[in-house]
Short mmCIF file of N, CA and C in Angstrom, two decimals:
data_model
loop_
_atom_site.label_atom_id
_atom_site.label_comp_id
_atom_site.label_asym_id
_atom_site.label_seq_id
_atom_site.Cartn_x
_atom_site.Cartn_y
_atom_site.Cartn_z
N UNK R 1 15.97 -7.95 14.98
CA UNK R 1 15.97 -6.69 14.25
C UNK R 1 15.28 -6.92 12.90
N UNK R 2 14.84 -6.26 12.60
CA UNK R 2 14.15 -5.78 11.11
C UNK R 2 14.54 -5.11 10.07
N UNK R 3 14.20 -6.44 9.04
CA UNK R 3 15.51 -6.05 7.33
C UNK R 3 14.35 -5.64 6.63
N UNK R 4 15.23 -4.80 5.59
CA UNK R 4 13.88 -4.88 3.99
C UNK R 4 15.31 -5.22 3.32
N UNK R 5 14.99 -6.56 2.60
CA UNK R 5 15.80 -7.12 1.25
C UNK R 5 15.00 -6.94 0.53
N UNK R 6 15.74 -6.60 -0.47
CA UNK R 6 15.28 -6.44 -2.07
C UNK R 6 16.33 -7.12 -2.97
N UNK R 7 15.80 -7.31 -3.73
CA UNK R 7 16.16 -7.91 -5.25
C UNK R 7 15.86 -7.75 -6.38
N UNK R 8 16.53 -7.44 -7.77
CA UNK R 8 16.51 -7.38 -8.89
C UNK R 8 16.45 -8.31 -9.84
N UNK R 9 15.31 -8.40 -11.04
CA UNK R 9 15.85 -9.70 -11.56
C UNK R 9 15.19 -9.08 -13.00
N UNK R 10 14.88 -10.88 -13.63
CA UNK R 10 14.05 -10.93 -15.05
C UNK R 10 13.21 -11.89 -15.14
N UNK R 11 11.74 -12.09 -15.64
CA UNK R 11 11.54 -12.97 -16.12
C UNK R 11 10.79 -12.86 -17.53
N UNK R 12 10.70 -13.81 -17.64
CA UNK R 12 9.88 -14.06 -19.24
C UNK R 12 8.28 -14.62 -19.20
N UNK R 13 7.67 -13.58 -20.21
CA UNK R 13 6.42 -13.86 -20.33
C UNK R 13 5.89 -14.24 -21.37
N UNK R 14 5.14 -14.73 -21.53
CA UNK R 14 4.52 -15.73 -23.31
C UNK R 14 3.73 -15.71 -23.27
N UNK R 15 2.89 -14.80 -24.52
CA UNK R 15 1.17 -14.42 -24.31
C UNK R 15 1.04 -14.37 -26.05
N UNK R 16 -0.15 -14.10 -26.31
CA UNK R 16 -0.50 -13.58 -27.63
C UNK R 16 -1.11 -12.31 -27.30
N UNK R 17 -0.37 -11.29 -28.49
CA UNK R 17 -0.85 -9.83 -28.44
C UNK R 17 -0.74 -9.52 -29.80
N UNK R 18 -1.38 -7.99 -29.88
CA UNK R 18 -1.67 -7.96 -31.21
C UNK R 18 -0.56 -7.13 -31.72
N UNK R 19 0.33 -6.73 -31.08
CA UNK R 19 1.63 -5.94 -31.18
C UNK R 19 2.54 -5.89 -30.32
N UNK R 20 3.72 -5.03 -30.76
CA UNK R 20 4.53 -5.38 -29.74
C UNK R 20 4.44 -4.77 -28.55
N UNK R 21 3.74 -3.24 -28.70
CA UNK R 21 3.03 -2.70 -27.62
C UNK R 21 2.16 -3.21 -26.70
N UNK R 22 1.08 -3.74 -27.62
CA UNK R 22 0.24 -4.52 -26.33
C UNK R 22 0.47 -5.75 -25.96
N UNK R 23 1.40 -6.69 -26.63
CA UNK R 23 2.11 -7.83 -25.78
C UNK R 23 2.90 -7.29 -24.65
N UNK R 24 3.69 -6.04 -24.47
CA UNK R 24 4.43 -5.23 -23.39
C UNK R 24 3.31 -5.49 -22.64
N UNK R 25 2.46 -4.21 -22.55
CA UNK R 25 1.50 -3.94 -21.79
C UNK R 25 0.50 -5.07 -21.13
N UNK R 26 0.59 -6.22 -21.99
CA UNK R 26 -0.72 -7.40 -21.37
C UNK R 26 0.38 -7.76 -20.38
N UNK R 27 1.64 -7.99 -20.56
CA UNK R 27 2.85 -8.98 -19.28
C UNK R 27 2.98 -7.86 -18.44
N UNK R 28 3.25 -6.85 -18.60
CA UNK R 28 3.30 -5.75 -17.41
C UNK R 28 2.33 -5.73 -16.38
N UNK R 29 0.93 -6.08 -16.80
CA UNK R 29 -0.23 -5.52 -16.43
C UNK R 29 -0.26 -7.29 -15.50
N UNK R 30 0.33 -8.31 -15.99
CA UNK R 30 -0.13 -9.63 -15.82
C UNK R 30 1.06 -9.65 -14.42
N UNK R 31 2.24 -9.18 -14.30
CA UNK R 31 3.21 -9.24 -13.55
C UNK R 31 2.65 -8.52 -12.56
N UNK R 32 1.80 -7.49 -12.88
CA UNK R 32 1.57 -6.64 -11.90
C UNK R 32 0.26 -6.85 -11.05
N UNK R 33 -0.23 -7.91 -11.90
CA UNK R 33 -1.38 -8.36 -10.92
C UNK R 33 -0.79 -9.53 -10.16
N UNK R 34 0.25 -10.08 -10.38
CA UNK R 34 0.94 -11.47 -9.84
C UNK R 34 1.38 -10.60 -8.58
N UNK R 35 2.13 -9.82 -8.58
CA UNK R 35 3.07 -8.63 -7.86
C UNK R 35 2.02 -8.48 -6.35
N UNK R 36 0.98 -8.12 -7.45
CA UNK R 36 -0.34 -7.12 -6.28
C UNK R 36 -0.81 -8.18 -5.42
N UNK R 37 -0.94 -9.08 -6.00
CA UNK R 37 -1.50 -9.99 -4.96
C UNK R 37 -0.78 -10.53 -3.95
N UNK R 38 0.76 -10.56 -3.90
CA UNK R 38 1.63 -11.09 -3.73
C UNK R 38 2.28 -9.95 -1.74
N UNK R 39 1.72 -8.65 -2.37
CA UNK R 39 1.88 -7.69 -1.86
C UNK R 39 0.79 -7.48 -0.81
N UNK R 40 -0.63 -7.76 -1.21
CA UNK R 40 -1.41 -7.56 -1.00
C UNK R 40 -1.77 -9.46 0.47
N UNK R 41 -0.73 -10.14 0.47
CA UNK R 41 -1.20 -11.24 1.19
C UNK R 41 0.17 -11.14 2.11
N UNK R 42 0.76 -10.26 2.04
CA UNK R 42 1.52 -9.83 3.25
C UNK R 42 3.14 -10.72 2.74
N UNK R 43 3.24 -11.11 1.58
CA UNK R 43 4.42 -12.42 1.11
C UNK R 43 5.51 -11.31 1.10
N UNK R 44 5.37 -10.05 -0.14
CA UNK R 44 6.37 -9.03 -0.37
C UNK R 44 5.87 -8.00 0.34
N UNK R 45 6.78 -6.84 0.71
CA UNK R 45 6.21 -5.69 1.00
C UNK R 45 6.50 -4.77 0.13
N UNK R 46 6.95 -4.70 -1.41
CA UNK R 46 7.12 -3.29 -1.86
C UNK R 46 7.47 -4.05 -3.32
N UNK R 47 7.29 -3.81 -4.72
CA UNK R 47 7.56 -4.25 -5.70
C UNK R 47 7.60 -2.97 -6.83
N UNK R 48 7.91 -3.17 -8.15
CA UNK R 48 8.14 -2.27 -9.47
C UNK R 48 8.86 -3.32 -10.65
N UNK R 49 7.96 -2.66 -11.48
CA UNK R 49 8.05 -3.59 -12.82
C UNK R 49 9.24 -1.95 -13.20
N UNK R 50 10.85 -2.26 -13.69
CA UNK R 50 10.95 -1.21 -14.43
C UNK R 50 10.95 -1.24 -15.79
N UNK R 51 10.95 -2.26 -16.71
CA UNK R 51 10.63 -2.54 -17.69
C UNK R 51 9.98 -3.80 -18.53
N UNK R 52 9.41 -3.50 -19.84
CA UNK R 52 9.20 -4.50 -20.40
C UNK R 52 9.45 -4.55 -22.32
N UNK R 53 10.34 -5.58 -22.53
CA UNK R 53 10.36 -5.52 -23.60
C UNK R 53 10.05 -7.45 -24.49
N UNK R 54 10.23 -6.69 -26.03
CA UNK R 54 9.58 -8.23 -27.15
C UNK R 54 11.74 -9.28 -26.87
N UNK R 55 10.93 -10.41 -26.24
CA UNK R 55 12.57 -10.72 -25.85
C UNK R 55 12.20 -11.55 -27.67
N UNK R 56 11.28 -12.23 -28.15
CA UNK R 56 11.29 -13.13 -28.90
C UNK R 56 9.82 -12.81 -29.83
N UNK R 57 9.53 -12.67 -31.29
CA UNK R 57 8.07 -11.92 -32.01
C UNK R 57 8.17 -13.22 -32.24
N UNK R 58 6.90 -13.17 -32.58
CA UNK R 58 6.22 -14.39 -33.72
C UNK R 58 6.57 -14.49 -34.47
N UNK R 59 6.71 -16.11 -34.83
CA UNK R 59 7.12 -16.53 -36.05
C UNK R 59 6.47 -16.90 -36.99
N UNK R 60 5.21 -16.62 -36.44
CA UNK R 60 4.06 -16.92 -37.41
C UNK R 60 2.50 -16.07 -36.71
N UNK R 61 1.58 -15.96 -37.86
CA UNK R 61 0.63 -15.42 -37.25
C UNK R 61 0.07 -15.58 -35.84
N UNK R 62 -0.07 -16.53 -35.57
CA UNK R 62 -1.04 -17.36 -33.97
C UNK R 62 0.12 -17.63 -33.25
N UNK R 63 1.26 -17.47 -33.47
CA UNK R 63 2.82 -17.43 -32.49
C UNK R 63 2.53 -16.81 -31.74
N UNK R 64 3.51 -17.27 -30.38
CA UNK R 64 2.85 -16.06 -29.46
C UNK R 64 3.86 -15.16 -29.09
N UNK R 65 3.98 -13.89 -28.31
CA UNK R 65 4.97 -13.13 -28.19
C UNK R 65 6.07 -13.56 -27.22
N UNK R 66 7.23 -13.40 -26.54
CA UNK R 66 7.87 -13.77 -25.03
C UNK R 66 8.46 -12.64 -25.11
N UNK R 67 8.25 -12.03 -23.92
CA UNK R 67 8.27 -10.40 -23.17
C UNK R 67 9.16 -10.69 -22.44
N UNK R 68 10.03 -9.87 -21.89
CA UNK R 68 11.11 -9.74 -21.14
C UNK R 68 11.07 -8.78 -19.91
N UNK R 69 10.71 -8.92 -18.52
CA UNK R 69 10.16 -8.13 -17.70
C UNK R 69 10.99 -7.71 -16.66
N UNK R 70 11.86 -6.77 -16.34
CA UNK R 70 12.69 -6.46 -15.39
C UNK R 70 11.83 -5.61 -14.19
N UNK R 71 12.41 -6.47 -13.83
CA UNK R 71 11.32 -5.99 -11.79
C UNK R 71 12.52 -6.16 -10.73
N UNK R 72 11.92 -6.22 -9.53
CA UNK R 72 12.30 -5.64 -8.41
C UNK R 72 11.45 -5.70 -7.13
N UNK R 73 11.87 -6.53 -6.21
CA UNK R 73 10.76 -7.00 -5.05
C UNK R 73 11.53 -6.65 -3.82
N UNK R 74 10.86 -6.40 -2.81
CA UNK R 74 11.71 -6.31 -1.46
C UNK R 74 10.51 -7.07 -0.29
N UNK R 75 11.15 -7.85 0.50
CA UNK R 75 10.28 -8.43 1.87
C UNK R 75 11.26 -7.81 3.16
N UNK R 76 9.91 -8.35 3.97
CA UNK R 76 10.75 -7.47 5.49
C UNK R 76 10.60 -8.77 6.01
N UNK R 77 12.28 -9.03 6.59
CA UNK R 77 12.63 -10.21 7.51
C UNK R 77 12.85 -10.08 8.93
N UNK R 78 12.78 -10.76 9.64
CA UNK R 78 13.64 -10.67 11.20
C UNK R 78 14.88 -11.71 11.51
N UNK R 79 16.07 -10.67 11.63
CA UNK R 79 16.85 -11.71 11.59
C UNK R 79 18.57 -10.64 12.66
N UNK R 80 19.43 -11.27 13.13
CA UNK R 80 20.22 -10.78 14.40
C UNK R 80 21.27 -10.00 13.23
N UNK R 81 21.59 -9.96 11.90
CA UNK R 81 22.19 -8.97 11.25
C UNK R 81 22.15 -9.01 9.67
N UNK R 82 22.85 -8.22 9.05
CA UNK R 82 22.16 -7.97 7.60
C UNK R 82 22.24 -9.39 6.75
N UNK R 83 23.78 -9.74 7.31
CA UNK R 83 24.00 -11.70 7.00
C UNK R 83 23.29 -12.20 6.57
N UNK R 84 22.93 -12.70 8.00
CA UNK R 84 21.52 -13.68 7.84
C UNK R 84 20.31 -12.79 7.38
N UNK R 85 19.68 -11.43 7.55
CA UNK R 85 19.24 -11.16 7.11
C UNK R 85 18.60 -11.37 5.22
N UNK R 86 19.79 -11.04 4.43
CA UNK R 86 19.65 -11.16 3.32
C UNK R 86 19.73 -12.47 2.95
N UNK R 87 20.39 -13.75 4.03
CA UNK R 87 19.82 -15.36 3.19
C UNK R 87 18.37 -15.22 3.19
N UNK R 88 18.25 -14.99 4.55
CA UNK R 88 16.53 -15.27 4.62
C UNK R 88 15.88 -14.51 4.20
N UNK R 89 16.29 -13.16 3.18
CA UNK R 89 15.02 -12.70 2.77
C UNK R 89 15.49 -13.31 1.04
N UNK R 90 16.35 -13.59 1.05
CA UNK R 90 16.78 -14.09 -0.88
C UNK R 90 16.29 -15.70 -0.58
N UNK R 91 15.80 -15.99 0.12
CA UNK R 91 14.97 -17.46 -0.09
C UNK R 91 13.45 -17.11 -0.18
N UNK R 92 13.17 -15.94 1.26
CA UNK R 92 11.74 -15.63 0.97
C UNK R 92 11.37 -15.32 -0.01
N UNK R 93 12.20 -14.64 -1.08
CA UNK R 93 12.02 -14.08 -2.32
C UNK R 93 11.73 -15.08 -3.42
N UNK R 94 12.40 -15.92 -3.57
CA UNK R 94 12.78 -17.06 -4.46
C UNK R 94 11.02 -18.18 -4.10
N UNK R 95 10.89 -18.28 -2.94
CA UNK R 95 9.78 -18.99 -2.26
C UNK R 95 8.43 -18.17 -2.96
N UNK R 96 8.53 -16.73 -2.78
CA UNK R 96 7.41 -15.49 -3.26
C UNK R 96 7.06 -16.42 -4.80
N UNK R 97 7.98 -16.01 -5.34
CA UNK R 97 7.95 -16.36 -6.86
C UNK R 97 7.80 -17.38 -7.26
N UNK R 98 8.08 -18.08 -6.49
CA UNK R 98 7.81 -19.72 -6.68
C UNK R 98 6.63 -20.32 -6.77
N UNK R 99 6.08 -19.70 -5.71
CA UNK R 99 4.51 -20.37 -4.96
C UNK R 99 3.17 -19.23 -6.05
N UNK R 100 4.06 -18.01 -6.93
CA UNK R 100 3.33 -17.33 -7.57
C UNK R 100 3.31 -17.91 -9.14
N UNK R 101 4.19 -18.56 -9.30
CA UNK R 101 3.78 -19.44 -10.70
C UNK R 101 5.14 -18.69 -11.51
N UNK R 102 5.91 -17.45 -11.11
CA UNK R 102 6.43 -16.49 -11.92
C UNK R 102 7.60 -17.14 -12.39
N UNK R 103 7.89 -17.78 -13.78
CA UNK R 103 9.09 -18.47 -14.09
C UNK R 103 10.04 -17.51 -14.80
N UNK R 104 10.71 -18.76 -15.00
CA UNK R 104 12.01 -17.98 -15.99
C UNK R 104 12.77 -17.13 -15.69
N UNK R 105 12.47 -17.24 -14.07
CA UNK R 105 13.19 -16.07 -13.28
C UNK R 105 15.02 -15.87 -13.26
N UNK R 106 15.85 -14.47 -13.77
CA UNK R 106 16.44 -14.29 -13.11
C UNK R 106 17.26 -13.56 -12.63
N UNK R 107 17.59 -13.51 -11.73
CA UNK R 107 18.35 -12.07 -10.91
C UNK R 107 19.40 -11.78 -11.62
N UNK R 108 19.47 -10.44 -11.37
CA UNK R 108 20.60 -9.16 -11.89
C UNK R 108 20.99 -8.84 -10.83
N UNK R 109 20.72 -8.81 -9.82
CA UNK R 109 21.50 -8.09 -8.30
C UNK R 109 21.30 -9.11 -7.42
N UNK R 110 22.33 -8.92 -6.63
CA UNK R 110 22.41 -9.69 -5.55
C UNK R 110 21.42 -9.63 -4.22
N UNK R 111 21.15 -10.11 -3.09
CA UNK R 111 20.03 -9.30 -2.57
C UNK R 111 20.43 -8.49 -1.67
N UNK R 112 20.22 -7.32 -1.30
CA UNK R 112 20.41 -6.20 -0.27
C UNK R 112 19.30 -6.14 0.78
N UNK R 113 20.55 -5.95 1.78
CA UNK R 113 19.50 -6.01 3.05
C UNK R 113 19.72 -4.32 3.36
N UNK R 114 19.19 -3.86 4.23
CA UNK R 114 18.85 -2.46 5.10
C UNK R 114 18.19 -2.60 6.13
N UNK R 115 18.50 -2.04 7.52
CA UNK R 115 17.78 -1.67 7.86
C UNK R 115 16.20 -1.25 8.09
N UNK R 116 15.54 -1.78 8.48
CA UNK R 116 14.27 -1.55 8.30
C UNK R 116 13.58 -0.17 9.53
#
């Protein structure tokens, strides 16, 4: 049978921007190309950045910013019930992010399986 797990989490991003706006916007835009590709090679099937905020400003001019990025990924597993379903899609998940470079990861929800 066929699951969609999803999961909730956080991670942290560290860039130089010229504000706190466009340090948001460069990790949003940077998550979301990590996301797209991620989506786009068949790993996740469905993702959303719902926010981004300054977790940490500069402490000096050439400091760089660390953004705080709350997202949300779901993969489609095959597996005999939601059980096992949701191990194996909260490893595929963990594996996604892993093999995508995306650190500092971490979950706010547990993972949910459904029906697919």
């Amino acid at each position: 049978m066929e699951f969609a797990v999803s999961r909730s989490g956080t991670t942290l991003e560290t860039l130089h921007g010229g504000s706190d706006t466009t340090a948001c916007d460069e990790a949003t835009s940077t998550l979301a190309d990590t996301l797209e590709s991620l989506a786009a090679a068949g790993t996740i099937t469905d993702w959303e950045i719902a926010d981004a905020d300054v977790y940490e400003h500069p402490a000096g001019p050439f400091d760089p910013y660390t953004i705080t990025l709350e997202f949300s990924v779901t993969v489609t597993v095959e597996a005999d019930d939601a059980d096992a379903a949701t191990e194996i899609g909260a490893s595929a998940i963990d594996d996604a992010l892993a093999n995508a470079d995306v650190e500092s990861v971490s979950y706010t929800s547990s993972p949910a399986a459904s029906a697919a």
